[in-house]
Coordinates of C-alpha atoms in Angstrom, one line a residue:
Chain A
M900 CA 38.0 -92.7 8.5
H901 CA 37.0 -96.4 8.2
S902 CA 33.4 -95.6 7.6
V903 CA 34.2 -93.6 4.5
S904 CA 33.1 -95.5 1.4
R905 CA 35.4 -95.8 -1.6
G906 CA 33.6 -93.2 -3.7
M907 CA 33.6 -90.7 -0.8
R908 CA 37.3 -91.3 -0.3
T909 CA 38.1 -89.8 -3.7
V910 CA 36.0 -86.7 -2.8
F911 CA 37.7 -86.3 0.5
T912 CA 41.2 -86.8 -0.8
N913 CA 40.8 -84.7 -3.9
R914 CA 44.0 -82.6 -4.1
A915 CA 42.5 -79.9 -6.2
A916 CA 39.7 -79.4 -3.7
I917 CA 42.1 -79.4 -0.7
A918 CA 44.3 -76.8 -2.4
A919 CA 41.4 -74.6 -3.3
L920 CA 40.1 -74.7 0.2
T921 CA 43.3 -74.1 2.1
I922 CA 45.5 -72.0 -0.1
P923 CA 43.5 -68.7 0.2
A924 CA 43.7 -68.8 4.0
L925 CA 47.3 -69.8 4.0
A926 CA 48.2 -67.1 1.5
V927 CA 46.6 -64.4 3.7
M928 CA 48.4 -65.8 6.8
L929 CA 51.7 -65.9 4.9
F930 CA 51.3 -62.4 3.5
A931 CA 50.2 -60.6 6.7
I932 CA 51.8 -62.6 9.5
V933 CA 54.6 -64.9 8.4
A934 CA 56.3 -62.7 5.7
P935 CA 56.4 -59.6 7.9
I936 CA 58.1 -61.5 10.7
A937 CA 60.7 -62.7 8.2
L938 CA 61.1 -59.1 7.1
S939 CA 61.5 -58.1 10.7
V940 CA 64.4 -60.5 11.1
Y941 CA 66.0 -58.8 8.1
Y942 CA 65.5 -55.3 9.3
S943 CA 66.6 -56.2 12.8
F944 CA 70.2 -56.4 11.4
T945 CA 70.1 -52.9 10.0
S946 CA 70.2 -49.3 11.2
W947 CA 67.2 -47.7 9.4
S948 CA 64.7 -45.0 10.0
G949 CA 62.0 -46.6 7.9
F950 CA 62.7 -44.3 5.0
G951 CA 65.9 -43.6 2.9
K952 CA 69.3 -45.2 3.4
L953 CA 69.7 -48.5 5.2
T954 CA 72.9 -49.8 6.7
F955 CA 73.7 -53.3 8.0
V956 CA 75.0 -53.4 11.5
G957 CA 75.1 -57.2 12.2
F958 CA 74.0 -58.1 15.7
R959 CA 74.5 -54.6 17.1
N960 CA 70.8 -54.0 17.8
Y961 CA 70.5 -57.3 19.6
R962 CA 73.6 -56.7 21.7
E963 CA 72.4 -53.3 22.7
L964 CA 68.9 -54.6 23.4
I965 CA 69.9 -57.6 25.6
L966 CA 73.0 -56.1 27.3
A967 CA 72.4 -52.4 27.6
D968 CA 68.7 -51.5 27.3
S969 CA 67.2 -51.1 30.7
T970 CA 63.8 -50.0 29.3
F971 CA 63.5 -53.3 27.4
W972 CA 64.1 -55.3 30.6
R973 CA 61.8 -52.9 32.5
S974 CA 59.1 -53.7 29.9
L975 CA 59.5 -57.4 30.4
A976 CA 59.4 -57.0 34.1
N977 CA 56.2 -55.0 33.9
A978 CA 54.6 -57.8 31.8
G979 CA 55.8 -60.3 34.4
L980 CA 54.3 -58.3 37.2
L981 CA 51.0 -58.0 35.3
A982 CA 51.0 -61.7 34.7
L983 CA 51.6 -62.4 38.3
V984 CA 48.8 -60.1 39.5
T985 CA 46.5 -61.7 36.9
V986 CA 47.3 -65.2 38.0
L987 CA 47.4 -64.6 41.7
V988 CA 44.6 -62.0 42.1
Q989 CA 42.3 -61.7 39.1
N990 CA 42.1 -65.5 38.4
P991 CA 41.2 -66.6 41.9
I992 CA 38.5 -63.9 42.2
A993 CA 37.2 -64.8 38.8
F994 CA 37.2 -68.5 39.8
L995 CA 35.4 -67.8 43.0
L996 CA 32.8 -65.7 41.3
A997 CA 32.3 -68.3 38.7
V998 CA 31.7 -70.9 41.4
A999 CA 29.2 -68.6 43.0
L1000 CA 27.5 -68.1 39.7
S1001 CA 27.3 -71.8 39.1
K1002 CA 25.5 -72.1 42.5
I1003 CA 22.8 -69.6 42.0
G1004 CA 19.7 -70.0 39.8
R1005 CA 19.7 -66.8 37.8
S1006 CA 23.3 -66.2 36.9
R1007 CA 22.6 -64.8 33.4
L1008 CA 22.1 -61.2 34.4
F1009 CA 25.4 -61.2 36.4
R1010 CA 27.3 -63.0 33.6
T1011 CA 26.0 -60.4 31.1
I1012 CA 27.1 -57.5 33.4
Y1013 CA 30.6 -58.8 34.1
F1014 CA 31.3 -59.1 30.4
V1015 CA 30.2 -55.7 29.4
P1016 CA 33.6 -54.0 29.7
A1017 CA 35.2 -56.8 27.7
I1018 CA 33.2 -56.0 24.5
L1019 CA 33.9 -52.3 24.5
P1020 CA 36.6 -50.7 22.3
V1021 CA 39.9 -50.4 24.0
V1022 CA 40.0 -46.7 23.1
V1023 CA 36.8 -46.0 25.1
I1024 CA 38.0 -48.1 28.1
T1025 CA 41.4 -46.4 28.2
K1026 CA 40.2 -42.9 27.8
L1027 CA 37.5 -43.6 30.4
W1028 CA 40.1 -44.7 32.9
V1029 CA 42.3 -41.8 32.1
G1030 CA 39.3 -39.7 33.1
I1031 CA 38.7 -41.7 36.3
F1032 CA 42.4 -41.2 37.3
N1033 CA 42.5 -37.5 36.5
P1034 CA 43.6 -35.6 39.5
N1035 CA 41.2 -32.6 38.9
Y1036 CA 37.9 -34.2 38.0
G1037 CA 38.5 -37.9 38.2
L1038 CA 36.0 -40.3 39.8
L1039 CA 38.6 -42.0 42.0
N1040 CA 39.8 -38.9 43.8
K1041 CA 36.1 -37.8 44.3
V1042 CA 35.4 -41.2 45.9
L1043 CA 38.4 -40.9 48.1
Q1044 CA 37.3 -37.4 49.1
G1045 CA 33.9 -38.7 49.9
L1046 CA 35.4 -41.4 52.2
G1047 CA 37.4 -38.7 54.0
L1048 CA 40.7 -39.9 52.5
R1049 CA 41.9 -36.6 51.1
G1050 CA 45.5 -37.6 51.8
F1051 CA 45.2 -40.4 49.2
Q1052 CA 44.2 -38.1 46.4
L1053 CA 46.9 -38.5 43.8
A1054 CA 47.8 -37.8 40.2
W1055 CA 47.5 -41.5 39.6
L1056 CA 48.9 -41.8 36.1
S1057 CA 51.7 -39.3 36.4
D1058 CA 53.0 -40.3 39.9
P1059 CA 55.8 -42.8 39.4
A1060 CA 54.7 -44.6 42.6
T1061 CA 51.1 -45.3 41.3
A1062 CA 51.2 -45.2 37.5
L1063 CA 52.1 -48.8 36.9
W1064 CA 49.7 -50.1 39.5
S1065 CA 46.9 -47.9 38.1
L1066 CA 47.4 -49.3 34.6
I1067 CA 47.7 -52.9 35.9
F1068 CA 44.3 -52.3 37.6
V1069 CA 42.8 -51.2 34.4
M1070 CA 44.1 -54.2 32.4
I1071 CA 42.9 -56.6 35.1
W1072 CA 39.5 -54.9 35.2
Y1073 CA 39.2 -55.0 31.4
G1074 CA 40.2 -58.7 31.2
F1075 CA 38.1 -59.8 34.2
G1076 CA 35.0 -60.8 32.1
W1077 CA 37.0 -63.2 30.0
A1078 CA 38.6 -65.0 32.9
L1079 CA 35.2 -65.3 34.7
L1080 CA 33.4 -66.6 31.7
F1081 CA 36.1 -69.1 30.9
Y1082 CA 35.9 -70.5 34.4
Y1083 CA 32.2 -70.4 34.4
S1084 CA 31.9 -72.3 31.1
G1085 CA 34.4 -74.8 32.4
L1086 CA 32.4 -75.4 35.6
M1087 CA 29.3 -75.8 33.5
T1088 CA 30.8 -78.8 31.6
M1089 CA 30.9 -80.6 34.9
S1090 CA 27.9 -82.8 35.6
R1091 CA 26.1 -82.7 38.9
E1092 CA 26.6 -86.5 39.3
V1093 CA 30.4 -86.1 39.5
E1094 CA 30.0 -83.6 42.3
E1095 CA 27.3 -85.7 44.1
A1096 CA 29.4 -88.9 43.9
A1097 CA 32.3 -87.1 45.5
I1098 CA 30.1 -85.8 48.3
I1099 CA 28.7 -89.3 48.9
D1100 CA 32.3 -90.5 49.1
G1101 CA 32.7 -88.1 52.0
V1102 CA 35.0 -85.3 50.7
S1103 CA 34.7 -82.0 52.4
R1104 CA 33.5 -78.8 50.6
L1105 CA 37.1 -77.6 50.2
Q1106 CA 38.3 -80.9 49.0
L1107 CA 35.5 -81.1 46.5
Y1108 CA 37.1 -78.1 44.8
T1109 CA 40.8 -79.0 45.3
R1110 CA 40.5 -82.7 44.6
V1111 CA 37.5 -83.0 42.2
V1112 CA 36.4 -79.8 40.5
I1113 CA 39.8 -78.2 39.7
P1114 CA 41.3 -81.4 38.3
Y1115 CA 38.2 -82.0 36.3
I1116 CA 38.2 -78.6 34.6
F1117 CA 42.0 -78.5 34.5
P1118 CA 42.2 -78.0 30.7
V1119 CA 40.2 -74.8 31.2
V1120 CA 42.4 -73.7 34.1
Q1121 CA 45.4 -74.3 31.9
A1122 CA 44.0 -72.4 29.0
V1123 CA 43.1 -69.4 31.2
L1124 CA 46.6 -69.4 32.7
I1125 CA 48.3 -69.5 29.3
I1126 CA 46.0 -66.7 28.1
A1127 CA 46.8 -64.7 31.2
V1128 CA 50.5 -64.9 30.8
V1129 CA 50.6 -64.4 27.0
S1130 CA 48.1 -61.5 27.1
S1131 CA 50.2 -59.8 29.8
L1132 CA 53.1 -59.9 27.4
K1133 CA 51.0 -58.5 24.6
Q1134 CA 49.6 -55.4 26.3
M1135 CA 49.9 -52.3 24.3
E1136 CA 46.8 -50.2 23.5
V1137 CA 46.0 -49.3 27.1
I1138 CA 49.5 -48.0 27.6
Y1139 CA 49.8 -46.3 24.2
L1140 CA 46.5 -44.4 24.8
S1141 CA 47.3 -43.4 28.4
T1142 CA 50.9 -42.9 29.6
N1143 CA 52.8 -44.1 26.6
G1144 CA 55.3 -45.6 29.1
A1145 CA 55.7 -42.5 31.2
P1146 CA 56.7 -41.3 33.8
G1147 CA 60.2 -42.2 32.7
D1148 CA 59.8 -45.8 31.5
T1149 CA 57.9 -47.0 34.6
T1150 CA 54.8 -48.1 32.7
Q1151 CA 56.6 -49.3 29.5
F1152 CA 55.5 -52.6 27.9
V1153 CA 57.3 -54.4 25.1
A1154 CA 54.9 -53.8 22.3
N1155 CA 54.5 -50.1 23.1
Y1156 CA 58.3 -49.8 23.4
L1157 CA 59.0 -51.2 19.9
Y1158 CA 56.3 -48.9 18.5
L1159 CA 57.8 -45.9 20.2
K1160 CA 61.3 -46.7 19.0
A1161 CA 60.2 -47.1 15.4
F1162 CA 57.7 -44.4 15.0
S1163 CA 58.7 -41.7 17.5
Y1164 CA 62.5 -42.1 17.6
G1165 CA 62.9 -43.3 14.0
E1166 CA 64.9 -46.3 15.0
Y1167 CA 63.1 -48.8 12.8
G1168 CA 65.9 -51.4 12.7
Y1169 CA 66.1 -51.4 16.5
G1170 CA 62.3 -51.6 16.8
S1171 CA 62.5 -54.7 14.5
A1172 CA 65.0 -56.3 16.8
I1173 CA 62.6 -55.8 19.7
S1174 CA 59.8 -57.3 17.4
V1175 CA 61.9 -60.4 16.8
V1176 CA 62.8 -61.0 20.4
F1177 CA 59.2 -60.4 21.3
V1178 CA 58.0 -63.1 18.9
A1179 CA 60.6 -65.5 20.4
V1180 CA 59.6 -64.6 24.0
A1181 CA 55.9 -65.1 23.1
L1182 CA 56.5 -68.5 21.6
L1183 CA 58.7 -69.5 24.5
V1184 CA 56.3 -68.3 27.2
T1185 CA 53.4 -70.1 25.5
A1186 CA 55.4 -73.4 25.4
A1187 CA 56.7 -73.0 28.9
T1188 CA 53.3 -72.1 30.4
R1189 CA 51.8 -75.1 28.6
R1190 CA 54.5 -77.4 29.9
M1191 CA 54.4 -76.1 33.5
T1192 CA 50.7 -76.3 33.8
S1193 CA 50.3 -79.7 32.1
R1194 CA 52.7 -81.3 34.6
D1195 CA 49.8 -81.3 37.1
P1196 CA 48.2 -84.8 37.3
G1197 CA 45.0 -83.5 35.7
V1198 CA 42.1 -85.6 34.5
D1199 CA 41.7 -85.3 30.8
Chain B
M1037 CA 22.9 -77.7 64.4
G1038 CA 19.2 -78.3 63.9
A1039 CA 17.3 -78.2 60.6
H1040 CA 16.3 -74.6 61.5
G1041 CA 19.9 -73.5 62.0
K1042 CA 21.0 -75.1 58.7
A1043 CA 18.3 -73.3 56.7
A1044 CA 19.3 -70.0 58.3
L1045 CA 23.0 -70.7 57.5
R1046 CA 22.0 -71.5 53.9
R1047 CA 20.1 -68.2 53.7
M1048 CA 23.1 -66.4 55.0
T1049 CA 25.5 -68.0 52.6
G1050 CA 23.1 -67.2 49.8
A1051 CA 22.9 -63.5 50.9
A1052 CA 26.7 -63.4 51.1
L1053 CA 27.0 -64.9 47.6
Y1054 CA 24.6 -62.3 46.1
T1055 CA 26.4 -59.5 48.0
G1056 CA 29.8 -60.5 46.7
L1057 CA 28.5 -60.9 43.1
A1058 CA 26.7 -57.5 43.3
V1059 CA 29.9 -55.7 44.6
F1060 CA 31.8 -57.0 41.6
A1061 CA 29.0 -56.2 39.2
L1062 CA 29.0 -52.6 40.5
L1063 CA 32.8 -52.4 40.1
Q1064 CA 32.4 -53.5 36.5
L1065 CA 29.5 -51.2 35.7
F1066 CA 30.0 -48.0 37.7
P1067 CA 32.8 -46.5 35.7
L1068 CA 30.5 -46.8 32.6
L1069 CA 27.7 -45.3 34.5
W1070 CA 29.9 -42.4 35.4
L1071 CA 30.9 -41.9 31.8
V1072 CA 27.3 -41.8 30.6
D1073 CA 26.2 -39.5 33.4
F1074 CA 28.8 -36.9 32.7
S1075 CA 28.1 -37.0 29.0
L1076 CA 24.6 -35.7 29.9
V1077 CA 25.6 -32.6 32.0
R1078 CA 27.5 -29.4 31.3
S1079 CA 31.3 -29.8 31.0
G1080 CA 32.0 -27.6 34.0
E1081 CA 29.9 -29.8 36.3
L1082 CA 32.5 -32.5 36.1
F1083 CA 34.7 -30.4 38.4
G1084 CA 32.0 -30.4 41.1
P1085 CA 32.4 -32.6 44.2
R1086 CA 29.6 -35.0 43.4
I1087 CA 30.3 -38.6 42.1
L1088 CA 27.2 -38.5 39.9
E1089 CA 25.3 -35.5 38.8
I1090 CA 21.6 -35.2 38.0
P1091 CA 21.3 -33.6 34.5
H1092 CA 19.2 -30.4 34.7
P1093 CA 18.2 -30.4 31.9
V1094 CA 19.8 -33.2 29.9
Q1095 CA 22.4 -31.7 27.6
W1096 CA 21.6 -33.5 24.3
I1097 CA 23.7 -30.8 22.6
N1098 CA 26.8 -32.8 23.8
F1099 CA 25.7 -35.7 21.7
F1100 CA 24.9 -33.6 18.8
R1101 CA 28.3 -32.0 18.9
A1102 CA 30.1 -35.3 19.3
W1103 CA 28.2 -36.7 16.4
H1104 CA 28.9 -33.7 14.2
D1105 CA 32.3 -32.5 15.2
G1106 CA 33.6 -36.0 15.8
H1107 CA 32.9 -36.9 12.2
I1108 CA 31.1 -40.0 13.5
P1109 CA 29.0 -40.7 10.4
Q1110 CA 32.2 -40.8 8.2
Y1111 CA 34.1 -42.9 10.7
F1112 CA 31.1 -45.2 11.2
L1113 CA 30.8 -45.8 7.5
N1114 CA 34.5 -46.6 7.2
S1115 CA 34.2 -49.1 10.1
V1116 CA 31.2 -50.7 8.5
I1117 CA 33.1 -51.2 5.2
I1118 CA 36.4 -52.3 6.6
V1119 CA 35.0 -54.6 9.3
G1120 CA 32.2 -55.9 7.1
G1121 CA 34.7 -56.9 4.4
S1122 CA 37.0 -58.6 6.9
V1123 CA 34.1 -60.5 8.5
V1124 CA 33.2 -62.0 5.1
G1125 CA 36.8 -62.8 4.3
A1126 CA 37.7 -64.3 7.7
T1127 CA 34.5 -66.3 7.8
V1128 CA 34.6 -67.8 4.3
L1129 CA 38.4 -68.5 4.4
S1130 CA 38.3 -70.1 7.8
F1131 CA 35.2 -72.2 7.0
C1132 CA 37.0 -73.6 3.9
A1133 CA 40.3 -74.2 5.7
A1134 CA 38.6 -75.8 8.7
Y1135 CA 36.7 -78.1 6.4
A1136 CA 39.8 -79.2 4.5
T1137 CA 41.8 -79.8 7.7
S1138 CA 39.1 -81.4 9.8
R1139 CA 37.0 -83.4 7.4
M1140 CA 39.2 -84.2 4.5
V1141 CA 42.0 -86.8 4.4
W1142 CA 45.5 -85.8 3.5
K1143 CA 49.0 -86.0 4.8
L1144 CA 49.7 -82.4 5.8
R1145 CA 46.4 -81.6 7.3
V1146 CA 47.6 -81.4 10.9
A1147 CA 50.6 -79.3 10.0
V1148 CA 48.4 -76.9 8.0
Y1149 CA 45.9 -76.7 10.8
N1150 CA 48.7 -75.8 13.2
V1151 CA 49.9 -73.1 10.9
M1152 CA 46.4 -71.7 10.8
L1153 CA 46.5 -71.4 14.6
L1154 CA 49.7 -69.3 14.5
G1155 CA 47.7 -66.1 14.6
M1156 CA 46.7 -66.9 18.2
I1157 CA 50.3 -67.0 19.4
I1158 CA 52.1 -64.4 17.3
P1159 CA 51.4 -61.0 18.8
I1160 CA 49.7 -58.6 16.4
H1161 CA 52.2 -55.9 17.5
T1162 CA 55.2 -57.7 16.1
T1163 CA 53.7 -57.3 12.6
L1164 CA 53.1 -53.6 12.9
L1165 CA 56.5 -52.4 12.0
P1166 CA 57.2 -54.8 9.1
N1167 CA 53.7 -54.4 7.6
F1168 CA 54.1 -50.7 7.7
V1169 CA 56.9 -51.2 5.1
W1170 CA 55.7 -54.4 3.5
F1171 CA 52.2 -53.0 2.6
R1172 CA 53.8 -49.9 1.0
L1173 CA 55.5 -52.2 -1.5
F1174 CA 52.1 -53.4 -2.7
G1175 CA 50.3 -50.0 -2.5
L1176 CA 48.3 -51.3 0.4
Y1177 CA 49.4 -48.8 2.9
D1178 CA 46.7 -46.2 3.7
T1179 CA 44.0 -48.2 1.9
R1180 CA 40.9 -49.9 3.3
I1181 CA 41.9 -53.3 1.8
G1182 CA 45.3 -52.9 3.5
L1183 CA 43.6 -52.9 6.9
M1184 CA 41.2 -55.7 5.9
I1185 CA 44.0 -58.1 5.1
P1186 CA 45.6 -58.2 8.6
Y1187 CA 42.1 -58.2 10.2
V1188 CA 41.3 -61.3 8.2
A1189 CA 44.7 -62.9 8.9
F1190 CA 44.5 -62.5 12.7
N1191 CA 41.0 -63.8 12.9
L1192 CA 41.6 -66.9 10.9
A1193 CA 43.1 -68.8 13.9
F1194 CA 40.2 -68.5 16.3
N1195 CA 37.7 -69.0 13.5
T1196 CA 39.3 -72.1 12.1
L1197 CA 39.5 -73.5 15.6
M1198 CA 35.8 -72.7 16.2
F1199 CA 34.7 -74.2 12.8
S1200 CA 36.9 -77.3 13.3
G1201 CA 35.3 -77.9 16.7
V1202 CA 31.8 -77.8 15.2
M1203 CA 32.6 -79.8 12.0
R1204 CA 34.3 -82.7 13.8
G1205 CA 31.0 -83.5 15.4
L1206 CA 29.1 -83.8 12.1
P1207 CA 27.9 -87.3 11.0
R1208 CA 29.6 -88.5 7.8
S1209 CA 26.4 -90.0 6.4
I1210 CA 24.9 -86.7 5.4
E1211 CA 27.9 -85.7 3.3
E1212 CA 27.9 -89.2 1.8
S1213 CA 24.4 -89.1 0.7
A1214 CA 24.8 -85.6 -0.8
Y1215 CA 27.8 -86.9 -2.7
L1216 CA 25.9 -89.9 -3.9
D1217 CA 23.2 -87.5 -5.1
G1218 CA 25.9 -86.0 -7.4
A1219 CA 26.8 -82.9 -5.4
G1220 CA 30.3 -81.5 -6.1
M1221 CA 32.5 -79.9 -3.4
P1222 CA 31.1 -76.3 -3.7
V1223 CA 27.5 -77.5 -3.5
L1224 CA 28.5 -79.9 -0.7
L1225 CA 30.0 -77.0 1.3
A1226 CA 27.4 -74.4 0.7
M1227 CA 24.2 -76.4 0.7
V1228 CA 25.0 -79.3 3.1
V1229 CA 27.8 -78.4 5.5
A1230 CA 27.1 -74.7 6.0
P1231 CA 23.5 -75.2 7.1
M1232 CA 24.7 -77.7 9.6
V1233 CA 27.1 -75.3 11.2
V1234 CA 25.0 -72.2 11.3
P1235 CA 25.5 -71.6 15.0
G1236 CA 29.3 -71.7 14.4
I1237 CA 28.9 -69.2 11.5
V1238 CA 27.0 -66.8 13.6
T1239 CA 29.5 -67.0 16.5
V1240 CA 32.5 -66.6 14.1
T1241 CA 30.8 -63.6 12.4
I1242 CA 30.1 -61.8 15.6
M1243 CA 33.4 -62.4 17.2
T1244 CA 35.3 -61.3 14.0
F1245 CA 33.0 -58.2 13.8
L1246 CA 33.6 -57.2 17.4
S1247 CA 37.4 -57.7 17.2
G1248 CA 37.6 -55.5 14.1
W1249 CA 35.1 -52.9 15.3
N1250 CA 37.1 -52.4 18.5
E1251 CA 40.6 -52.6 16.9
F1252 CA 42.7 -49.6 17.2
I1253 CA 46.5 -50.1 16.8
M1254 CA 46.5 -51.6 13.3
A1255 CA 44.1 -48.9 12.1
N1256 CA 46.4 -46.3 13.7
T1257 CA 49.4 -47.7 12.0
F1258 CA 48.2 -48.6 8.5
L1259 CA 45.8 -45.7 7.9
A1260 CA 47.0 -42.1 7.6
T1261 CA 44.2 -40.4 5.7
E1262 CA 41.6 -38.8 7.9
S1263 CA 38.7 -39.8 5.6
L1264 CA 39.6 -43.5 5.8
R1265 CA 39.8 -43.8 9.6
T1266 CA 37.6 -46.0 11.7
L1267 CA 35.2 -45.2 14.6
P1268 CA 37.7 -45.3 17.5
F1269 CA 39.4 -42.3 16.0
A1270 CA 36.4 -40.2 16.9
V1271 CA 37.4 -40.6 20.5
I1272 CA 41.1 -39.8 19.7
R1273 CA 40.0 -36.7 17.8
F1274 CA 38.2 -35.4 20.8
A1275 CA 40.9 -36.2 23.3
G1276 CA 43.1 -33.8 21.3
E1277 CA 41.0 -31.1 19.8
Y1278 CA 38.4 -30.7 22.5
S1279 CA 40.4 -31.7 25.5
S1280 CA 38.7 -29.2 27.7
D1281 CA 35.2 -30.0 26.6
Y1282 CA 34.8 -33.1 28.7
A1283 CA 31.1 -33.6 28.4
V1284 CA 31.3 -33.7 24.5
Q1285 CA 34.3 -36.0 24.8
F1286 CA 32.3 -38.3 27.1
A1287 CA 29.4 -38.1 24.8
C1288 CA 31.6 -39.2 21.9
M1289 CA 32.9 -42.2 23.9
T1290 CA 29.4 -43.2 24.8
L1291 CA 28.4 -43.0 21.1
V1292 CA 31.4 -45.2 20.1
A1293 CA 30.5 -47.7 22.8
V1294 CA 26.9 -48.0 21.6
P1295 CA 27.2 -50.4 18.6
P1296 CA 29.1 -53.1 20.4
I1297 CA 26.8 -52.9 23.4
V1298 CA 23.7 -53.2 21.1
L1299 CA 25.3 -56.2 19.4
Y1300 CA 26.2 -57.7 22.7
F1301 CA 22.6 -57.6 24.0
L1302 CA 21.2 -58.9 20.6
F1303 CA 23.7 -61.7 20.2
N1304 CA 24.6 -62.5 23.8
R1305 CA 24.0 -66.2 23.4
W1306 CA 26.4 -66.5 20.4
I1307 CA 29.1 -64.4 21.9
M1308 CA 29.0 -66.6 25.0
A1309 CA 29.2 -69.6 22.8
G1310 CA 32.4 -68.1 21.2
V1311 CA 33.9 -67.4 24.6
T1312 CA 33.1 -70.9 25.8
A1313 CA 34.6 -72.4 22.7
G1314 CA 37.8 -70.4 23.3
A1315 CA 38.0 -71.7 26.9
V1316 CA 37.3 -75.3 26.2
K1317 CA 39.3 -75.7 23.1
G1318 CA 41.9 -72.9 23.4

């Protein structure tokens, strides 16, 4: 700020202006995000259906949630599995395709195509895949039949053996465009000279990526990994609009579970306890992923 | 290996590259093609053995019924009002907040900036239950404005991030000379800063629009009246009421998918810019 002249300094430090510019945004945040979370903390100590009488129950909801609720742990485990598949399967594929795109001349058409599912409403995507998995008319079973794999024709979303994997596939498919474009834009920030200099220094093709490219775009890799983990935890709509956690609780996810508890079972207090734990887990996971991925000796 | 062999190898790698890219492109597109195809034939044909069906003739009636029985005009209008309002709100508020936190000098600016980014970490879903109760206290439950407020709130984070990124790169001298010409803060923002960040404004507007247009779970929670509901509910309506009339249901889904697709192809460059900003700064 040394270049700011004295007169400008008064403009840029004008308290009334700062207040006028920031308070509206902060007020909306406070009203729609911060206050409700505080409210959740309050309701999490109650037994309440959302209407009528409210009783305080202390930590009972939390005790039950942490110690006795297998569905809750199932939901977290499912999110963990989704995160794992995203990081170990989706991300590497997206990275490789991004590298391929950065090597070919006309990548625009491909980039445009890959991102099409990502801009569509989640309702359309989910109902489309519910149709594809349908045992009677679904695309998947028809393809299997065409390939002579009649034995693999299943009721994908109602079979406990396949329901979770089917939904994981949908979520990976839906998020694929994001991962790919993130990596692609990261690769595009790298100049040709860096790559050429490394090749002149005699690194192999593989080393070029492990030693030069990935460290160079590491902030992007880190961002994509954090997004992958956090968004796995946040999944809800795809589940709500397809299996709603069934069969049993095999496809349950945290957000859908708290919704189900509050609005279908009328356990609003308990649902609020899930909300609070969910916020804590989301903050923790974000911090942990950031720390874990930034330990790498990346170039910044 | 001779020069000849090398060229052949390069051609082969090139072919392999394109094949791999094409396979994944097909994997991303084919489900959508299937959807559109079966929205153009008779419902019963979906149960045939074929993966795709040639319409004979094209059953436009499916689209007519989806449009009419799906209440698409009504839902569409609601979406335009609600999403339009939140786009204006989220763009203006984040523009102002980004300016104050990235260009002005005050003690709490970093803290306030970080608070603004909370919306990216806090899951939307954790606010569904409390806001269901909280909004009722203010008479906001089951109103359009009651849906616009959280739409604005949850878009502020990305938008502020985006605007800050663009604004940090601006040269001080232009603002200074505007100030010396006697411009006050509102004029400075509207006439000097805004024109310099037009690309940022376009990207923020489109990203906010798409996120609101496609949003489902908050609309599902905070709206109860049929006549207020947004476009995704057309699909839900068909999944329930016409659950055996698949072709009409598919036509409805196709119609609901059209607006974001059109926007995507019109504003592709700006959407990509938004995604890139998310990757590099997120």
